[in-house]
mmCIF file of C-alpha atoms in Angstrom:
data_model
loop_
_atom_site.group_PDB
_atom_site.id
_atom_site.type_symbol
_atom_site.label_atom_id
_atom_site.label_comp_id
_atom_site.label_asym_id
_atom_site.label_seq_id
_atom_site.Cartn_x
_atom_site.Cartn_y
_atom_site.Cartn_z
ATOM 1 C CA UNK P 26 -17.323 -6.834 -34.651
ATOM 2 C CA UNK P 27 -14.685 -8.552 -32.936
ATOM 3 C CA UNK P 28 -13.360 -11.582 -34.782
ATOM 4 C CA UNK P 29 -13.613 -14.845 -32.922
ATOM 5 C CA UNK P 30 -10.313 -16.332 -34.022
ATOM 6 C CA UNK P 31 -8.290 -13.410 -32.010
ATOM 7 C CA UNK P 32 -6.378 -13.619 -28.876
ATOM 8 C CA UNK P 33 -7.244 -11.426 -26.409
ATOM 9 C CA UNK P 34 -4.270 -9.356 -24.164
ATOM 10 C CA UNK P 35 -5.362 -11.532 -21.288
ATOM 11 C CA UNK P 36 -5.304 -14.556 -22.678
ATOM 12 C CA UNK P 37 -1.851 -14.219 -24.341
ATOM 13 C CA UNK P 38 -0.949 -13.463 -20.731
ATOM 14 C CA UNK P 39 -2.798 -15.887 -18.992
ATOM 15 C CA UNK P 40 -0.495 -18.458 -21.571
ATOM 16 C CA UNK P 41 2.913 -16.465 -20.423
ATOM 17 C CA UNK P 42 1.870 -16.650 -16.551
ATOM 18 C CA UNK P 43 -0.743 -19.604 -15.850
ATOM 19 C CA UNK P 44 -0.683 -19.230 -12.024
ATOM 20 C CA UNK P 45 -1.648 -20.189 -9.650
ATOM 21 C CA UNK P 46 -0.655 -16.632 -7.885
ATOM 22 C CA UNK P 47 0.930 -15.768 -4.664
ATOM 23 C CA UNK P 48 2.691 -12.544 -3.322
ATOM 24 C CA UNK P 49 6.215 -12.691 -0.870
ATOM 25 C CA UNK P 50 7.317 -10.008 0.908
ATOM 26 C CA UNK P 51 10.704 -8.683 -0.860
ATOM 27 C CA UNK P 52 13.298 -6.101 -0.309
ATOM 28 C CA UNK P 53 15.820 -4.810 -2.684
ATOM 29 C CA UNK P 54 17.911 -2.045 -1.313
ATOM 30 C CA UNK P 55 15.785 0.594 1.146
ATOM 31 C CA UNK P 56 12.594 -0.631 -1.226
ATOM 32 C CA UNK P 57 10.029 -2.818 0.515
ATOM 33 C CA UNK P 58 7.417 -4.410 -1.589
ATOM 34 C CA UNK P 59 4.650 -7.348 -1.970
ATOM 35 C CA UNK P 60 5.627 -9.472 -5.307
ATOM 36 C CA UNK P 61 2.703 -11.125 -6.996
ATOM 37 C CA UNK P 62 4.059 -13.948 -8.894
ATOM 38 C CA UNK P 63 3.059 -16.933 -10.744
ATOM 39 C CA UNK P 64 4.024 -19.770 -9.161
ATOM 40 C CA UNK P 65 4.702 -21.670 -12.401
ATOM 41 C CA UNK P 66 7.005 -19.653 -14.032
ATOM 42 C CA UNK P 67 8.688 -18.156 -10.551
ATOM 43 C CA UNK P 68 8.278 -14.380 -12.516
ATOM 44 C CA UNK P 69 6.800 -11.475 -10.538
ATOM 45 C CA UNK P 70 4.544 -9.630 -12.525
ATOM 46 C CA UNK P 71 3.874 -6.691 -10.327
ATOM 47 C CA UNK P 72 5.470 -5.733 -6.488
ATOM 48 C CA UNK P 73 3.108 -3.492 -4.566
ATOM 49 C CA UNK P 74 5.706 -1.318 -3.225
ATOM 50 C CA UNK P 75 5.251 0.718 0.548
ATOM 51 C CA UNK P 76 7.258 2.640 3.172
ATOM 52 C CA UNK P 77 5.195 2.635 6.205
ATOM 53 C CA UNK P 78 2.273 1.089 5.221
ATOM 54 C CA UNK P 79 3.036 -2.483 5.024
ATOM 55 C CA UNK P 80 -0.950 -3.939 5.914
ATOM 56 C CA UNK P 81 -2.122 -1.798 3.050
ATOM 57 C CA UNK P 82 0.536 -3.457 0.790
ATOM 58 C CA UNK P 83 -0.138 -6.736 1.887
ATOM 59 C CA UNK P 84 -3.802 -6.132 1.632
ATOM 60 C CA UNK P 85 -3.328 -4.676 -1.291
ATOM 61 C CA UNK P 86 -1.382 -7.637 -2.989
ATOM 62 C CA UNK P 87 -3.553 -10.477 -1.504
ATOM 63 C CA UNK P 88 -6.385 -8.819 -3.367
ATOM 64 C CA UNK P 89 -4.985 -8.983 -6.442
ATOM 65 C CA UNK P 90 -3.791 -12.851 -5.963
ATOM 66 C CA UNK P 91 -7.307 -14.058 -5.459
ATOM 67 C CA UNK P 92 -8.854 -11.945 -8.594
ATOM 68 C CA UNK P 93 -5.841 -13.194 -10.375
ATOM 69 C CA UNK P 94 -6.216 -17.265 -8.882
ATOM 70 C CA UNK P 95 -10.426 -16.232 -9.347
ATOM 71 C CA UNK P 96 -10.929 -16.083 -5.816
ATOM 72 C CA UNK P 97 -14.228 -14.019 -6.426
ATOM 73 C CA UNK P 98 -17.392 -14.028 -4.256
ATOM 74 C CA UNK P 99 -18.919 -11.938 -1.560
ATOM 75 C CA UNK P 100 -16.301 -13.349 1.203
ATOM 76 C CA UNK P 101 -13.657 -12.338 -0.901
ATOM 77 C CA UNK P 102 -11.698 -9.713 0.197
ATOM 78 C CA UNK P 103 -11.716 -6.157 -1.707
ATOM 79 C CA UNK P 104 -10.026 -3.021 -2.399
ATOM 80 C CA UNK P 105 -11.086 -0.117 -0.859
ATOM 81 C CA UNK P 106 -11.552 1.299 -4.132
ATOM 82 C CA UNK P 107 -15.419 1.319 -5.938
ATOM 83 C CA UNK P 108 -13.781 0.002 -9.170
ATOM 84 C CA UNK P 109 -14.028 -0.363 -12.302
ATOM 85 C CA UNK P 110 -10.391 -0.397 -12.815
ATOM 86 C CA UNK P 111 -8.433 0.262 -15.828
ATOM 87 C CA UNK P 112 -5.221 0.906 -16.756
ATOM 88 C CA UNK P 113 -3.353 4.484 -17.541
ATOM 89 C CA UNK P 114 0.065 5.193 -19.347
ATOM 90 C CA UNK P 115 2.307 7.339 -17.401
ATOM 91 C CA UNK P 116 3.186 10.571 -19.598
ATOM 92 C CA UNK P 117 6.864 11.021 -17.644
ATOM 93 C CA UNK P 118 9.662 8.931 -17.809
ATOM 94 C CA UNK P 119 9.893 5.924 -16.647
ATOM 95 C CA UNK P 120 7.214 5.063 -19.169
ATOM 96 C CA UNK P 121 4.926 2.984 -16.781
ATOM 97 C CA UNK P 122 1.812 0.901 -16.443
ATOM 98 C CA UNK P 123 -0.296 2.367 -13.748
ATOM 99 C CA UNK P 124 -3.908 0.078 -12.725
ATOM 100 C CA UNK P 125 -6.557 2.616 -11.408
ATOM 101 C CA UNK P 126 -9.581 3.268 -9.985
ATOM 102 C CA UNK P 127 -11.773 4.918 -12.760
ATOM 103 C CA UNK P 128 -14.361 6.332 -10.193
ATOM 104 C CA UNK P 129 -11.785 7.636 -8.518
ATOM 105 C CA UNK P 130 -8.552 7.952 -10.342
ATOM 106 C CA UNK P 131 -6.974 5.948 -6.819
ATOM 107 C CA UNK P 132 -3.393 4.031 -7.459
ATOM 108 C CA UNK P 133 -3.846 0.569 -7.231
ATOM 109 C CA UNK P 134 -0.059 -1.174 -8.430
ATOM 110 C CA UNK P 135 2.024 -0.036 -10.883
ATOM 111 C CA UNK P 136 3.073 -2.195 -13.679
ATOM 112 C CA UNK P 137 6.780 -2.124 -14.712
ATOM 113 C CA UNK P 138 7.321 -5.876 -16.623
ATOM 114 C CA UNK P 139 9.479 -5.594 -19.624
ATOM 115 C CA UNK P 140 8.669 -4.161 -22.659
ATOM 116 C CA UNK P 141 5.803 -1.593 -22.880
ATOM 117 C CA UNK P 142 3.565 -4.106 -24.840
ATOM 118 C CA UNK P 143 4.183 -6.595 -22.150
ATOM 119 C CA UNK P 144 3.242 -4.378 -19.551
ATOM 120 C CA UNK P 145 -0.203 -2.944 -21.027
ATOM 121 C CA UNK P 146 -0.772 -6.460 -21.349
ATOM 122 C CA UNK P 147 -0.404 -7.431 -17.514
ATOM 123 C CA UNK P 148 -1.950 -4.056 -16.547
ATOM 124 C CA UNK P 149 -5.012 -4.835 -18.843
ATOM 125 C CA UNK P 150 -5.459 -8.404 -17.281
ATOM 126 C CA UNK P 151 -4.926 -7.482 -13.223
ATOM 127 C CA UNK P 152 -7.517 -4.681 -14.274
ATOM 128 C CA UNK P 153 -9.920 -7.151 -15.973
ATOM 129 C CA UNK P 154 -9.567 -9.795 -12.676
ATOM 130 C CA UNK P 155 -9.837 -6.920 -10.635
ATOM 131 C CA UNK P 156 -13.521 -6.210 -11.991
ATOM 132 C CA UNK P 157 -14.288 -9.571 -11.862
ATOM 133 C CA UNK P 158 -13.294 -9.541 -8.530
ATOM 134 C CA UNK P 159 -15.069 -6.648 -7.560
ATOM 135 C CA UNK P 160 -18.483 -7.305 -9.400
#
């Protein structure tokens, strides 16, 4: 039974990072990537990095902004991934957040934020909004 005076993951991170969401394109060294960020705080929580595929990445990032801002509905746009989406602990170093496709075991960002906990928690809610999202 779950007790109805806890906090779930993504509401403690909903707190830390109230939105609303956008992404920016960003480049630090030969890396390209999408940032999602909260627009409150000015911290990325996740860059959807690419080499050559910079509409996927974009794509990819705009997604998650709307299931993060709860820009669901049919119009919406999606991932090209069935969902549901969880999240997965990477068993090689860098110790790392990865969101995936469950149907499919398909990449969708990884998550590299701070401390582990702080990471499973951003990983957990971006997987949570992407269901949402996708439902």
């Amino acid at each position: 039974m779950t007790n109805p005076n806890s906090v779930s993951s993504t509401q403690v991170v909903h707190r830390k990072f109230p939105g609303p969401f956008q992404s920016r394109l960003d480049k630090e060294g030969v890396d390209l990537s999408f940032d999602v960020f909260c627009q409150t705080t000015k911290k990325v929580l996740v860059s959807v990095r690419y080499w050559h595929e910079e509409d996927d990445a974009r794509h990819n990032a705009a997604v998650i902004v709307d299931a993060l801002n709860g820009n669901h509905g049919p119009q919406a746009p999606k991932l090209d991934l069935p969902g549901p989406f969880t999240i997965e602990l990477s068993d090689v170093p860098p110790s790392l957040v990865y969101v995936i496709c469950q149907t499919t075991d398909g990449f969708v960002v990884g998550v590299d934020y701070g401390y582990m906990d702080d990471a499973i928690q951003i990983g957990e809610w971006i997987a949570h909004a992407l269901n949402m999202h996708h439902s």
